[in-house]
């Protein structure tokens, strides 16, 4: 329905949501969000309830500002227990804002779904909301703050599809479609490609597929998957005593070893080119930020240089003549209990207000899910196969058992329960990390309201008489992989 308006759909009508907004890549207001069976538990998220959960002891990073006239996202942050932030939030403190937290890397080499405090509230949250059950989740975040006068996010786009559920307060969204963004949106990064599904690619991000995956990563994953399948098939033939099966198994083992070699060589080459050991990211930018890091030395690629909150129309037309103008935006006002779906690439400025219209108490509180953008967009398909490649769905299937087990753990604090456990550096570890045995929290971006999709590469090895192993290809992971490669060659000898 863009331009001209945004449709309003019932969040419980999955078919209409696929046909009306996901497939045609259109934003939509989703009504009755908190009456959806999978979201009903969010109705109990009062300040008092949240302060009694195990999440209250989790350490969180909070953005701070000196006065109500300043903007958040300027790089000033402090750490404190979530419970302490809740007390300030309940008292109406407008100097602090809780945004996306540092997300740990899991044992499979990809960023986890969420970090504390969200990972300690998963029993109240669907891992995959029913309205978006066809899409693969990428990250789950919590936003809390007080801004009576309204605080602007800055004009930007997300790299993922976004389901934004507002529990308290009011949000105003100004929306611009991405189809001519390279000419009209004046982004900090140089746009080199806009995929048909709206996924925007910037200079320096490499070959990015429409679903947001790296073409090199997918090729590596496909080679390993085929090699692993060949090993399993050949081993089954050996077990049945088929003639020539031993030779087929040896050939399959050699193919798998070559795939592991290529995975390691690719990562070592990437490290040599980058000159550091950090995992590669999509241009080093936050993905889908609602809060601009204006104090950073480099603004995110995905942010526009047009500041709708601070610039006059005259200034905009003079300095950014191709920008369509403030009046060209489609405005959506979201109230408590409603949700908004935004497809990847949709430019938007978000202004947050505390309380309902005419009220300033209660603050604003929202939960959002990001999803890998679909690229198989036939409206008649019902969304049964929204991705042309199984890369993201396969990752999600491998994660689901662990995530479901974690979601069964109660969020309410038990009598006498202690604080979250800490790692060797004294930093708290989430239940998600404890369950998965993942490594310490990484810090993808220091002062952004949105997360940072590191796109970390991983390799897995499984087959004859060996468990599935997942290794992170960072400095430690590359060393482990080299040891594993040597072990695998000894097995073939």
Short mmCIF file of C-alpha atoms in Angstrom, two decimals, residues 128-357:
data_model
loop_
_atom_site.label_atom_id
_atom_site.label_comp_id
_atom_site.label_asym_id
_atom_site.label_seq_id
_atom_site.Cartn_x
_atom_site.Cartn_y
_atom_site.Cartn_z
CA UNK A 128 9.45 -17.52 16.66
CA UNK A 129 6.24 -15.43 16.87
CA UNK A 130 3.28 -17.10 15.20
CA UNK A 131 2.71 -14.08 12.96
CA UNK A 132 6.19 -14.58 11.47
CA UNK A 133 6.47 -18.34 11.87
CA UNK A 134 7.69 -18.69 8.29
CA UNK A 135 10.80 -16.55 8.92
CA UNK A 136 14.07 -17.44 10.67
CA UNK A 137 14.76 -15.20 13.69
CA UNK A 138 18.12 -13.45 13.85
CA UNK A 139 17.95 -11.52 17.13
CA UNK A 140 15.56 -10.59 19.92
CA UNK A 141 15.85 -7.26 21.76
CA UNK A 142 14.28 -5.12 24.48
CA UNK A 143 13.91 -1.31 24.49
CA UNK A 144 13.00 0.76 27.58
CA UNK A 145 13.17 4.48 28.28
CA UNK A 146 11.43 7.76 29.17
CA UNK A 147 11.14 10.54 26.59
CA UNK A 148 8.18 12.78 27.34
CA UNK A 149 9.10 15.29 24.62
CA UNK A 150 9.86 12.62 22.06
CA UNK A 151 13.27 11.31 21.00
CA UNK A 152 14.21 10.67 17.38
CA UNK A 153 16.16 7.65 16.24
CA UNK A 154 17.50 9.23 13.09
CA UNK A 155 16.53 8.13 9.60
CA UNK A 156 17.92 4.68 8.76
CA UNK A 157 17.05 1.22 7.54
CA UNK A 158 17.39 -2.27 8.99
CA UNK A 159 19.26 -5.14 7.37
CA UNK A 160 16.63 -7.59 8.67
CA UNK A 161 12.87 -7.87 8.67
CA UNK A 162 11.56 -6.43 11.92
CA UNK A 163 8.56 -7.27 14.11
CA UNK A 164 8.29 -4.43 16.64
CA UNK A 165 5.82 -5.03 19.49
CA UNK A 166 5.00 -1.99 21.64
CA UNK A 167 3.99 -2.76 25.23
CA UNK A 168 3.91 0.79 26.60
CA UNK A 169 4.16 4.33 25.31
CA UNK A 170 3.77 5.61 21.80
CA UNK A 171 5.97 5.49 18.68
CA UNK A 172 5.77 7.54 15.51
CA UNK A 173 7.36 6.02 12.41
CA UNK A 174 8.18 7.98 9.26
CA UNK A 175 8.63 5.51 6.40
CA UNK A 176 10.36 5.73 3.02
CA UNK A 177 10.65 2.77 0.60
CA UNK A 178 14.15 1.67 -0.45
CA UNK A 179 13.73 1.33 -4.21
CA UNK A 180 15.59 4.56 -5.10
CA UNK A 181 17.62 4.86 -1.89
CA UNK A 182 21.01 5.15 -3.57
CA UNK A 183 19.93 8.48 -5.10
CA UNK A 184 17.47 9.87 -2.55
CA UNK A 185 18.39 8.73 0.97
CA UNK A 186 21.95 10.14 1.22
CA UNK A 187 23.25 7.29 3.34
CA UNK A 188 26.66 7.46 4.98
CA UNK A 189 27.65 4.27 3.16
CA UNK A 190 27.78 3.87 -0.60
CA UNK A 191 24.93 1.65 -1.77
CA UNK A 192 26.08 -0.80 -4.45
CA UNK A 193 23.03 -3.03 -4.70
CA UNK A 194 19.40 -3.23 -3.59
CA UNK A 195 18.03 -6.74 -3.87
CA UNK A 196 14.41 -7.20 -5.02
CA UNK A 197 13.42 -8.05 -1.43
CA UNK A 198 14.81 -4.71 -0.20
CA UNK A 199 18.07 -6.03 1.25
CA UNK A 200 20.60 -3.22 0.78
CA UNK A 201 24.30 -3.94 0.20
CA UNK A 202 27.04 -1.37 0.78
CA UNK A 203 30.52 -1.01 -0.61
CA UNK A 204 32.93 -3.17 1.35
CA UNK A 205 30.36 -5.75 2.46
CA UNK A 206 31.33 -8.33 -0.17
CA UNK A 207 28.92 -10.58 -2.01
CA UNK A 208 25.76 -10.51 0.09
CA UNK A 209 22.81 -12.69 -0.92
CA UNK A 210 19.22 -11.40 -0.78
CA UNK A 211 18.66 -13.28 2.49
CA UNK A 212 21.63 -11.47 4.04
CA UNK A 213 24.00 -14.42 3.98
CA UNK A 214 27.51 -14.19 2.57
CA UNK A 215 27.87 -15.90 -0.79
CA UNK A 216 31.25 -17.27 0.33
CA UNK A 217 29.82 -18.60 3.59
CA UNK A 218 26.97 -20.33 1.78
CA UNK A 219 29.34 -21.94 -0.74
CA UNK A 220 31.52 -23.15 2.13
CA UNK A 221 28.45 -24.49 4.00
CA UNK A 222 27.11 -26.27 0.90
CA UNK A 223 30.49 -27.93 0.27
CA UNK A 224 30.69 -29.13 3.86
CA UNK A 225 27.07 -30.28 3.89
CA UNK A 226 27.54 -32.30 0.71
CA UNK A 227 30.80 -33.78 2.02
CA UNK A 228 29.25 -34.72 5.35
CA UNK A 229 26.29 -36.36 3.57
CA UNK A 230 28.68 -38.27 1.32
CA UNK A 231 30.62 -39.55 4.34
CA UNK A 232 27.43 -40.72 6.06
CA UNK A 233 26.13 -42.41 2.91
CA UNK A 234 29.46 -44.15 2.28
CA UNK A 235 29.73 -45.26 5.90
CA UNK A 236 26.24 -46.80 5.71
CA UNK A 237 27.35 -48.69 2.61
CA UNK A 238 30.45 -49.93 4.46
CA UNK A 239 28.27 -51.11 7.33
CA UNK A 240 26.14 -53.06 4.87
CA UNK A 241 29.23 -54.63 3.37
CA UNK A 242 28.68 -53.29 -0.14
CA UNK A 243 31.41 -53.89 -2.68
CA UNK A 244 33.58 -50.83 -3.32
CA UNK A 245 32.14 -48.96 -0.33
CA UNK A 246 35.52 -48.62 1.40
CA UNK A 247 36.92 -46.72 -1.59
CA UNK A 248 33.82 -44.50 -1.68
CA UNK A 249 34.23 -43.78 2.01
CA UNK A 250 37.88 -42.85 1.57
CA UNK A 251 36.96 -40.50 -1.29
CA UNK A 252 34.18 -38.93 0.79
CA UNK A 253 36.54 -38.47 3.73
CA UNK A 254 39.03 -36.76 1.44
CA UNK A 255 36.29 -34.46 0.12
CA UNK A 256 35.32 -33.53 3.69
CA UNK A 257 38.95 -32.87 4.59
CA UNK A 258 39.27 -30.61 1.56
CA UNK A 259 36.14 -28.73 2.62
CA UNK A 260 37.65 -28.15 6.06
CA UNK A 261 40.90 -27.01 4.45
CA UNK A 262 39.02 -24.51 2.31
CA UNK A 263 37.08 -23.22 5.32
CA UNK A 264 40.28 -22.59 7.24
CA UNK A 265 42.10 -21.05 4.28
CA UNK A 266 39.19 -18.68 3.64
CA UNK A 267 39.19 -17.48 7.23
CA UNK A 268 42.96 -17.07 7.33
CA UNK A 269 42.82 -15.04 4.12
CA UNK A 270 40.10 -12.84 5.62
CA UNK A 271 42.21 -12.27 8.72
CA UNK A 272 45.25 -11.35 6.62
CA UNK A 273 43.21 -8.84 4.61
CA UNK A 274 41.57 -7.24 7.63
CA UNK A 275 44.73 -7.08 9.69
CA UNK A 276 42.93 -8.13 12.86
CA UNK A 277 41.38 -11.16 14.48
CA UNK A 278 37.85 -9.90 14.82
CA UNK A 279 35.12 -11.69 12.93
CA UNK A 280 33.95 -10.11 9.73
CA UNK A 281 30.78 -8.06 9.77
CA UNK A 282 28.61 -6.48 7.14
CA UNK A 283 30.68 -3.40 6.60
CA UNK A 284 31.37 -3.08 10.30
CA UNK A 285 28.00 -1.38 10.83
CA UNK A 286 25.12 -1.98 13.22
CA UNK A 287 22.23 -3.73 11.55
CA UNK A 288 19.02 -1.84 11.73
CA UNK A 289 19.66 0.75 14.36
CA UNK A 290 17.00 2.82 16.03
CA UNK A 291 19.65 4.94 17.69
CA UNK A 292 22.35 6.73 15.83
CA UNK A 293 25.84 6.70 17.29
CA UNK A 294 26.53 10.32 16.48
CA UNK A 295 29.53 10.41 18.76
CA UNK A 296 31.31 7.68 16.83
CA UNK A 297 34.12 8.41 14.41
CA UNK A 298 32.21 6.66 11.64
CA UNK A 299 28.44 6.84 11.25
CA UNK A 300 26.73 3.58 10.27
CA UNK A 301 26.35 2.95 6.55
CA UNK A 302 22.61 2.47 6.97
CA UNK A 303 21.92 5.95 8.40
CA UNK A 304 20.87 8.91 6.29
CA UNK A 305 22.72 12.20 6.50
CA UNK A 306 19.30 13.86 6.49
CA UNK A 307 18.37 14.65 10.10
CA UNK A 308 14.60 15.04 10.13
CA UNK A 309 14.54 16.02 13.80
CA UNK A 310 17.14 18.79 13.61
CA UNK A 311 17.03 20.13 10.03
CA UNK A 312 14.45 22.49 8.55
CA UNK A 313 12.72 21.73 5.27
CA UNK A 314 14.63 24.61 3.67
CA UNK A 315 17.98 23.20 4.80
CA UNK A 316 17.05 19.73 3.57
CA UNK A 317 15.95 20.90 0.13
CA UNK A 318 19.10 22.98 -0.27
CA UNK A 319 21.69 20.42 0.83
CA UNK A 320 19.88 17.19 -0.13
CA UNK A 321 17.89 18.13 -3.26
CA UNK A 322 16.99 14.56 -4.26
CA UNK A 323 15.53 13.72 -0.86
CA UNK A 324 11.77 13.25 -1.29
CA UNK A 325 10.96 15.53 1.66
CA UNK A 326 9.33 15.22 5.04
CA UNK A 327 5.84 15.37 3.53
CA UNK A 328 6.55 12.36 1.30
CA UNK A 329 6.97 10.05 4.29
CA UNK A 330 4.19 7.69 5.26
CA UNK A 331 3.56 8.24 8.95
CA UNK A 332 2.46 5.48 11.29
CA UNK A 333 1.62 6.01 14.93
CA UNK A 334 1.91 2.89 17.02
CA UNK A 335 0.14 2.57 20.35
CA UNK A 336 0.56 0.14 23.23
CA UNK A 337 -0.64 -3.34 22.29
CA UNK A 338 0.10 -2.89 18.60
CA UNK A 339 2.93 -4.23 16.48
CA UNK A 340 4.61 -3.01 13.31
CA UNK A 341 6.17 -5.16 10.61
CA UNK A 342 8.97 -3.54 8.62
CA UNK A 343 10.70 -5.35 5.75
CA UNK A 344 14.46 -5.14 5.43
CA UNK A 345 15.58 -1.96 3.70
CA UNK A 346 12.55 0.17 4.60
CA UNK A 347 13.92 3.55 5.70
CA UNK A 348 12.34 4.83 8.88
CA UNK A 349 12.71 7.44 11.57
CA UNK A 350 11.25 6.50 14.96
CA UNK A 351 10.18 9.05 17.55
CA UNK A 352 9.46 7.61 21.01
CA UNK A 353 7.07 9.07 23.57
CA UNK A 354 6.41 8.03 27.15
CA UNK A 355 2.85 7.01 28.01
CA UNK A 356 -0.23 7.18 25.80
CA UNK A 357 -1.24 10.33 23.94
#
